[in-house]
Amino acid sequence: MKRILVGAVIALASVLIYKSCTDDREQKSILEENSMLIQQELRNVSKLVVTEGHFAEVYNYKDSKELFGPLVTAHKKALVVVNADVSIAYDLSQINYDVDEENKVLTITQIPEPEIKISPDFEYYDVTADYLNPFNAGDYNAIKRNVNASLMKKIEASSLRSNAENRLVSELSRILVLTNTMGWTLVYENVPVENSEQLKTFLD
């Protein structure tokens, strides 16, 4: 009787140990599968998100040069019409992240900065210059610098940047939906992300 009882206890213990090991393996397998799904989704959004716009600028360039003090001054001027194609891009392949399988946490450590590209087309009108103060490469470079600075202000004041951010948030929201569905937590800047609006506040 005693042997039967000991045998039963050993058998029960063996079953419990086997079940525990099986459950651990299944849990580990699920965590690894979830981790692979998350990383696959990150690869899916790792693309170049581009928002494009068009801007026009009319720029008056003037320059005066004193030759013999204030008595003699040489002038030059130009009217410049600029049409510029502008793009704002986020290279999502540059996202940095950490995956914590044990605690079911996906932490985004870095979101790439936007890349702003300005492609201007310059047309020069009414270009006049005194003989002693001619147009040169320095003038054209100054015009380009000033026009680019003016265009950048227009871009910042326009909806182009916010539209680009909205597209970025839309891509990142796919990751948020996946983590929430699988019971994981998405973290950015040490703060758990609960919704898309919260993602947008991190980019502002």
mmCIF file of C-alpha atoms in Angstrom:
data_model
loop_
_atom_site.group_PDB
_atom_site.id
_atom_site.type_symbol
_atom_site.label_atom_id
_atom_site.label_comp_id
_atom_site.label_asym_id
_atom_site.label_seq_id
_atom_site.Cartn_x
_atom_site.Cartn_y
_atom_site.Cartn_z
ATOM 1 C CA MET A 1 0.000 0.000 0.000
ATOM 2 C CA LYS A 2 2.791 2.335 0.937
ATOM 3 C CA ARG A 3 4.595 1.569 -2.318
ATOM 4 C CA ILE A 4 1.430 2.280 -4.289
ATOM 5 C CA LEU A 5 1.005 5.624 -2.513
ATOM 6 C CA VAL A 6 4.623 6.626 -3.158
ATOM 7 C CA GLY A 7 4.271 5.560 -6.781
ATOM 8 C CA ALA A 8 1.121 7.641 -7.164
ATOM 9 C CA VAL A 9 2.826 10.697 -5.663
ATOM 10 C CA ILE A 10 5.808 10.295 -7.989
ATOM 11 C CA ALA A 11 3.521 9.868 -10.991
ATOM 12 C CA LEU A 12 1.496 12.954 -10.046
ATOM 13 C CA ALA A 13 4.664 14.980 -9.525
ATOM 14 C CA SER A 14 5.962 13.824 -12.900
ATOM 15 C CA VAL A 15 2.744 14.876 -14.598
ATOM 16 C CA LEU A 16 2.800 18.281 -12.914
ATOM 17 C CA ILE A 17 6.466 18.852 -13.831
ATOM 18 C CA TYR A 18 5.825 17.774 -17.420
ATOM 19 C CA LYS A 19 2.765 20.035 -17.662
ATOM 20 C CA SER A 20 4.718 22.936 -16.162
ATOM 21 C CA CYS A 21 7.550 22.465 -18.648
ATOM 22 C CA THR A 22 5.066 22.160 -21.510
ATOM 23 C CA ASP A 23 3.254 25.338 -20.434
ATOM 24 C CA ASP A 24 6.572 27.189 -20.157
ATOM 25 C CA ARG A 25 7.569 26.072 -23.627
ATOM 26 C CA GLU A 26 4.186 27.098 -25.035
ATOM 27 C CA GLN A 27 4.379 30.491 -23.294
ATOM 28 C CA LYS A 28 7.910 31.044 -24.573
ATOM 29 C CA SER A 29 6.818 30.029 -28.065
ATOM 30 C CA ILE A 30 3.926 32.509 -27.966
ATOM 31 C CA LEU A 31 6.212 35.316 -26.757
ATOM 32 C CA GLU A 32 8.725 34.589 -29.507
ATOM 33 C CA GLU A 33 5.937 34.476 -32.092
ATOM 34 C CA ASN A 34 4.526 37.797 -30.875
ATOM 35 C CA SER A 35 7.991 39.326 -30.918
ATOM 36 C CA MET A 36 8.471 38.155 -34.514
ATOM 37 C CA LEU A 37 5.097 39.634 -35.517
ATOM 38 C CA ILE A 38 6.006 42.986 -33.978
ATOM 39 C CA GLN A 39 9.397 43.083 -35.658
ATOM 40 C CA GLN A 40 7.791 42.107 -38.968
ATOM 41 C CA GLU A 41 5.345 45.011 -38.614
ATOM 42 C CA LEU A 42 8.244 47.337 -37.879
ATOM 43 C CA ARG A 43 9.884 46.140 -41.088
ATOM 44 C CA ASN A 44 6.614 46.727 -42.945
ATOM 45 C CA VAL A 45 6.531 50.392 -41.911
ATOM 46 C CA SER A 46 10.262 50.865 -42.484
ATOM 47 C CA LYS A 47 9.857 52.885 -45.630
ATOM 48 C CA LEU A 48 10.261 56.437 -46.825
ATOM 49 C CA VAL A 49 7.144 58.482 -46.044
ATOM 50 C CA VAL A 50 7.098 61.535 -48.319
ATOM 51 C CA THR A 51 4.774 64.549 -48.338
ATOM 52 C CA GLU A 52 5.142 66.985 -51.244
ATOM 53 C CA GLY A 53 4.146 70.594 -51.852
ATOM 54 C CA HIS A 54 4.775 73.555 -54.150
ATOM 55 C CA PHE A 55 5.722 77.122 -53.241
ATOM 56 C CA ALA A 56 6.262 80.317 -55.239
ATOM 57 C CA GLU A 57 8.413 83.269 -54.259
ATOM 58 C CA VAL A 58 9.081 86.680 -55.825
ATOM 59 C CA TYR A 59 12.331 88.161 -54.595
ATOM 60 C CA ASN A 60 13.806 91.601 -55.193
ATOM 61 C CA TYR A 61 17.579 91.668 -54.971
ATOM 62 C CA LYS A 62 19.430 94.952 -54.621
ATOM 63 C CA ASP A 63 23.042 95.760 -53.885
ATOM 64 C CA SER A 64 24.942 99.026 -53.780
ATOM 65 C CA LYS A 65 28.673 99.575 -53.644
ATOM 66 C CA GLU A 66 30.399 102.810 -52.704
ATOM 67 C CA LEU A 67 33.393 103.431 -54.974
ATOM 68 C CA PHE A 68 34.850 106.697 -53.760
ATOM 69 C CA GLY A 69 33.057 107.181 -50.505
ATOM 70 C CA PRO A 70 29.401 108.265 -50.615
ATOM 71 C CA LEU A 71 30.000 110.442 -53.685
ATOM 72 C CA VAL A 72 29.914 107.627 -56.254
ATOM 73 C CA THR A 73 27.727 104.520 -55.790
ATOM 74 C CA ALA A 74 27.353 101.595 -58.174
ATOM 75 C CA HIS A 75 24.055 99.742 -58.072
ATOM 76 C CA LYS A 76 22.765 96.395 -59.210
ATOM 77 C CA LYS A 77 19.398 94.722 -58.888
ATOM 78 C CA ALA A 78 17.342 91.793 -60.080
ATOM 79 C CA LEU A 79 13.778 90.542 -59.889
ATOM 80 C CA VAL A 80 13.761 86.806 -59.202
ATOM 81 C CA VAL A 81 10.729 84.530 -59.580
ATOM 82 C CA VAL A 82 11.122 81.179 -57.858
ATOM 83 C CA ASN A 83 8.949 78.086 -58.182
ATOM 84 C CA ALA A 84 9.977 75.392 -55.738
ATOM 85 C CA ASP A 85 8.968 71.789 -55.249
ATOM 86 C CA VAL A 86 9.297 70.829 -51.592
ATOM 87 C CA SER A 87 9.237 67.407 -49.967
ATOM 88 C CA ILE A 88 9.279 66.373 -46.317
ATOM 89 C CA ALA A 89 10.339 62.780 -45.778
ATOM 90 C CA TYR A 90 10.653 60.440 -42.807
ATOM 91 C CA ASP A 91 12.964 57.482 -43.324
ATOM 92 C CA LEU A 92 11.287 54.953 -41.046
ATOM 93 C CA SER A 93 14.087 52.461 -41.560
ATOM 94 C CA GLN A 94 15.964 54.680 -39.096
ATOM 95 C CA ILE A 95 13.574 53.931 -36.211
ATOM 96 C CA ASN A 96 15.442 52.489 -33.224
ATOM 97 C CA TYR A 97 13.609 50.170 -30.831
ATOM 98 C CA ASP A 98 14.026 47.529 -28.111
ATOM 99 C CA VAL A 99 11.844 44.436 -27.654
ATOM 100 C CA ASP A 100 11.347 43.109 -24.110
ATOM 101 C CA GLU A 101 9.684 39.705 -24.591
ATOM 102 C CA GLU A 102 9.498 38.855 -20.899
ATOM 103 C CA ASN A 103 7.579 42.005 -19.954
ATOM 104 C CA LYS A 104 5.791 42.355 -23.311
ATOM 105 C CA VAL A 105 7.112 45.854 -23.936
ATOM 106 C CA LEU A 106 8.141 47.434 -27.233
ATOM 107 C CA THR A 107 10.169 50.590 -26.636
ATOM 108 C CA ILE A 108 10.793 53.024 -29.483
ATOM 109 C CA THR A 109 14.027 54.779 -28.584
ATOM 110 C CA GLN A 110 14.332 57.082 -31.588
ATOM 111 C CA ILE A 111 12.114 58.417 -34.371
ATOM 112 C CA PRO A 112 14.007 59.946 -37.307
ATOM 113 C CA GLU A 113 13.942 63.702 -37.875
ATOM 114 C CA PRO A 114 12.164 64.910 -41.027
ATOM 115 C CA GLU A 115 14.292 65.485 -44.112
ATOM 116 C CA ILE A 116 13.218 68.678 -45.904
ATOM 117 C CA LYS A 117 14.250 68.949 -49.543
ATOM 118 C CA ILE A 118 13.761 72.175 -51.523
ATOM 119 C CA SER A 119 14.161 72.062 -55.313
ATOM 120 C CA PRO A 120 13.851 75.655 -56.573
ATOM 121 C CA ASP A 121 13.685 76.853 -60.166
ATOM 122 C CA PHE A 122 15.029 80.418 -60.509
ATOM 123 C CA GLU A 123 13.972 82.840 -63.243
ATOM 124 C CA TYR A 124 15.763 86.206 -63.360
ATOM 125 C CA TYR A 125 14.077 89.357 -64.682
ATOM 126 C CA ASP A 126 15.098 92.989 -64.884
ATOM 127 C CA VAL A 127 18.730 92.235 -64.129
ATOM 128 C CA THR A 128 20.657 95.522 -64.219
ATOM 129 C CA ALA A 129 24.117 96.348 -62.921
ATOM 130 C CA ASP A 130 26.557 99.247 -63.168
ATOM 131 C CA TYR A 131 29.811 98.557 -64.943
ATOM 132 C CA LEU A 132 31.816 98.909 -61.734
ATOM 133 C CA ASN A 133 29.482 96.655 -59.731
ATOM 134 C CA PRO A 134 28.632 93.675 -61.992
ATOM 135 C CA PHE A 135 26.713 90.541 -61.042
ATOM 136 C CA ASN A 136 28.967 87.676 -59.980
ATOM 137 C CA ALA A 137 28.744 84.207 -58.437
ATOM 138 C CA GLY A 138 28.540 85.692 -54.940
ATOM 139 C CA ASP A 139 25.341 87.556 -55.862
ATOM 140 C CA TYR A 140 23.656 84.448 -57.224
ATOM 141 C CA ASN A 141 24.684 82.450 -54.151
ATOM 142 C CA ALA A 142 23.307 85.180 -51.871
ATOM 143 C CA ILE A 143 20.008 85.145 -53.771
ATOM 144 C CA LYS A 144 19.747 81.366 -53.399
ATOM 145 C CA ARG A 145 20.507 81.503 -49.669
ATOM 146 C CA ASN A 146 17.951 84.250 -49.052
ATOM 147 C CA VAL A 147 15.276 82.550 -51.140
ATOM 148 C CA ASN A 148 15.823 79.196 -49.399
ATOM 149 C CA ALA A 149 15.572 80.879 -45.997
ATOM 150 C CA SER A 150 12.334 82.594 -47.043
ATOM 151 C CA LEU A 151 10.920 79.334 -48.410
ATOM 152 C CA MET A 152 11.799 77.528 -45.188
ATOM 153 C CA LYS A 153 9.749 80.087 -43.226
ATOM 154 C CA LYS A 154 6.824 79.507 -45.573
ATOM 155 C CA ILE A 155 7.127 75.747 -45.121
ATOM 156 C CA GLU A 156 7.117 76.070 -41.329
ATOM 157 C CA ALA A 157 4.036 78.319 -41.495
ATOM 158 C CA SER A 158 2.191 75.987 -43.889
ATOM 159 C CA SER A 159 0.294 72.750 -43.346
ATOM 160 C CA LEU A 160 2.955 70.732 -45.159
ATOM 161 C CA ARG A 161 4.885 69.811 -42.003
ATOM 162 C CA SER A 162 1.727 68.885 -40.058
ATOM 163 C CA ASN A 163 0.544 66.781 -43.003
ATOM 164 C CA ALA A 164 3.882 64.969 -42.968
ATOM 165 C CA GLU A 165 3.574 64.373 -39.217
ATOM 166 C CA ASN A 166 0.040 63.022 -39.678
ATOM 167 C CA ARG A 167 1.348 60.490 -42.206
ATOM 168 C CA LEU A 168 4.106 59.500 -39.782
ATOM 169 C CA VAL A 169 1.580 59.041 -36.952
ATOM 170 C CA SER A 170 -0.582 56.932 -39.271
ATOM 171 C CA GLU A 171 2.331 54.564 -39.891
ATOM 172 C CA LEU A 172 3.311 54.385 -36.219
ATOM 173 C CA SER A 173 -0.330 53.732 -35.258
ATOM 174 C CA ARG A 174 -0.114 50.401 -37.059
ATOM 175 C CA ILE A 175 2.503 49.347 -34.525
ATOM 176 C CA LEU A 176 0.345 50.656 -31.660
ATOM 177 C CA VAL A 177 -2.685 48.662 -32.836
ATOM 178 C CA LEU A 178 -0.631 45.468 -33.115
ATOM 179 C CA THR A 179 0.939 45.777 -29.663
ATOM 180 C CA ASN A 180 -2.425 46.554 -28.054
ATOM 181 C CA THR A 181 -4.055 43.591 -29.810
ATOM 182 C CA MET A 182 -1.417 41.200 -28.479
ATOM 183 C CA GLY A 183 -1.468 42.608 -24.953
ATOM 184 C CA TRP A 184 1.888 44.329 -25.284
ATOM 185 C CA THR A 185 2.784 47.893 -24.273
ATOM 186 C CA LEU A 186 4.256 50.453 -26.654
ATOM 187 C CA VAL A 187 6.612 52.919 -24.932
ATOM 188 C CA TYR A 188 8.192 56.098 -26.246
ATOM 189 C CA GLU A 189 10.297 58.554 -24.218
ATOM 190 C CA ASN A 190 9.711 56.349 -21.155
ATOM 191 C CA VAL A 191 5.932 56.882 -21.410
ATOM 192 C CA PRO A 192 3.414 54.158 -22.345
ATOM 193 C CA VAL A 193 1.554 55.107 -25.517
ATOM 194 C CA GLU A 194 -2.196 54.612 -25.305
ATOM 195 C CA ASN A 195 -3.552 56.248 -28.478
ATOM 196 C CA SER A 196 -2.600 57.960 -31.743
ATOM 197 C CA GLU A 197 -3.180 61.453 -30.359
ATOM 198 C CA GLN A 198 -0.542 60.779 -27.739
ATOM 199 C CA LEU A 199 1.873 59.764 -30.482
ATOM 200 C CA LYS A 200 1.294 63.086 -32.222
ATOM 201 C CA THR A 201 2.078 65.068 -29.050
ATOM 202 C CA PHE A 202 5.506 63.416 -28.904
ATOM 203 C CA LEU A 203 6.314 64.791 -32.372
ATOM 204 C CA ASP A 204 5.222 68.382 -31.678
#
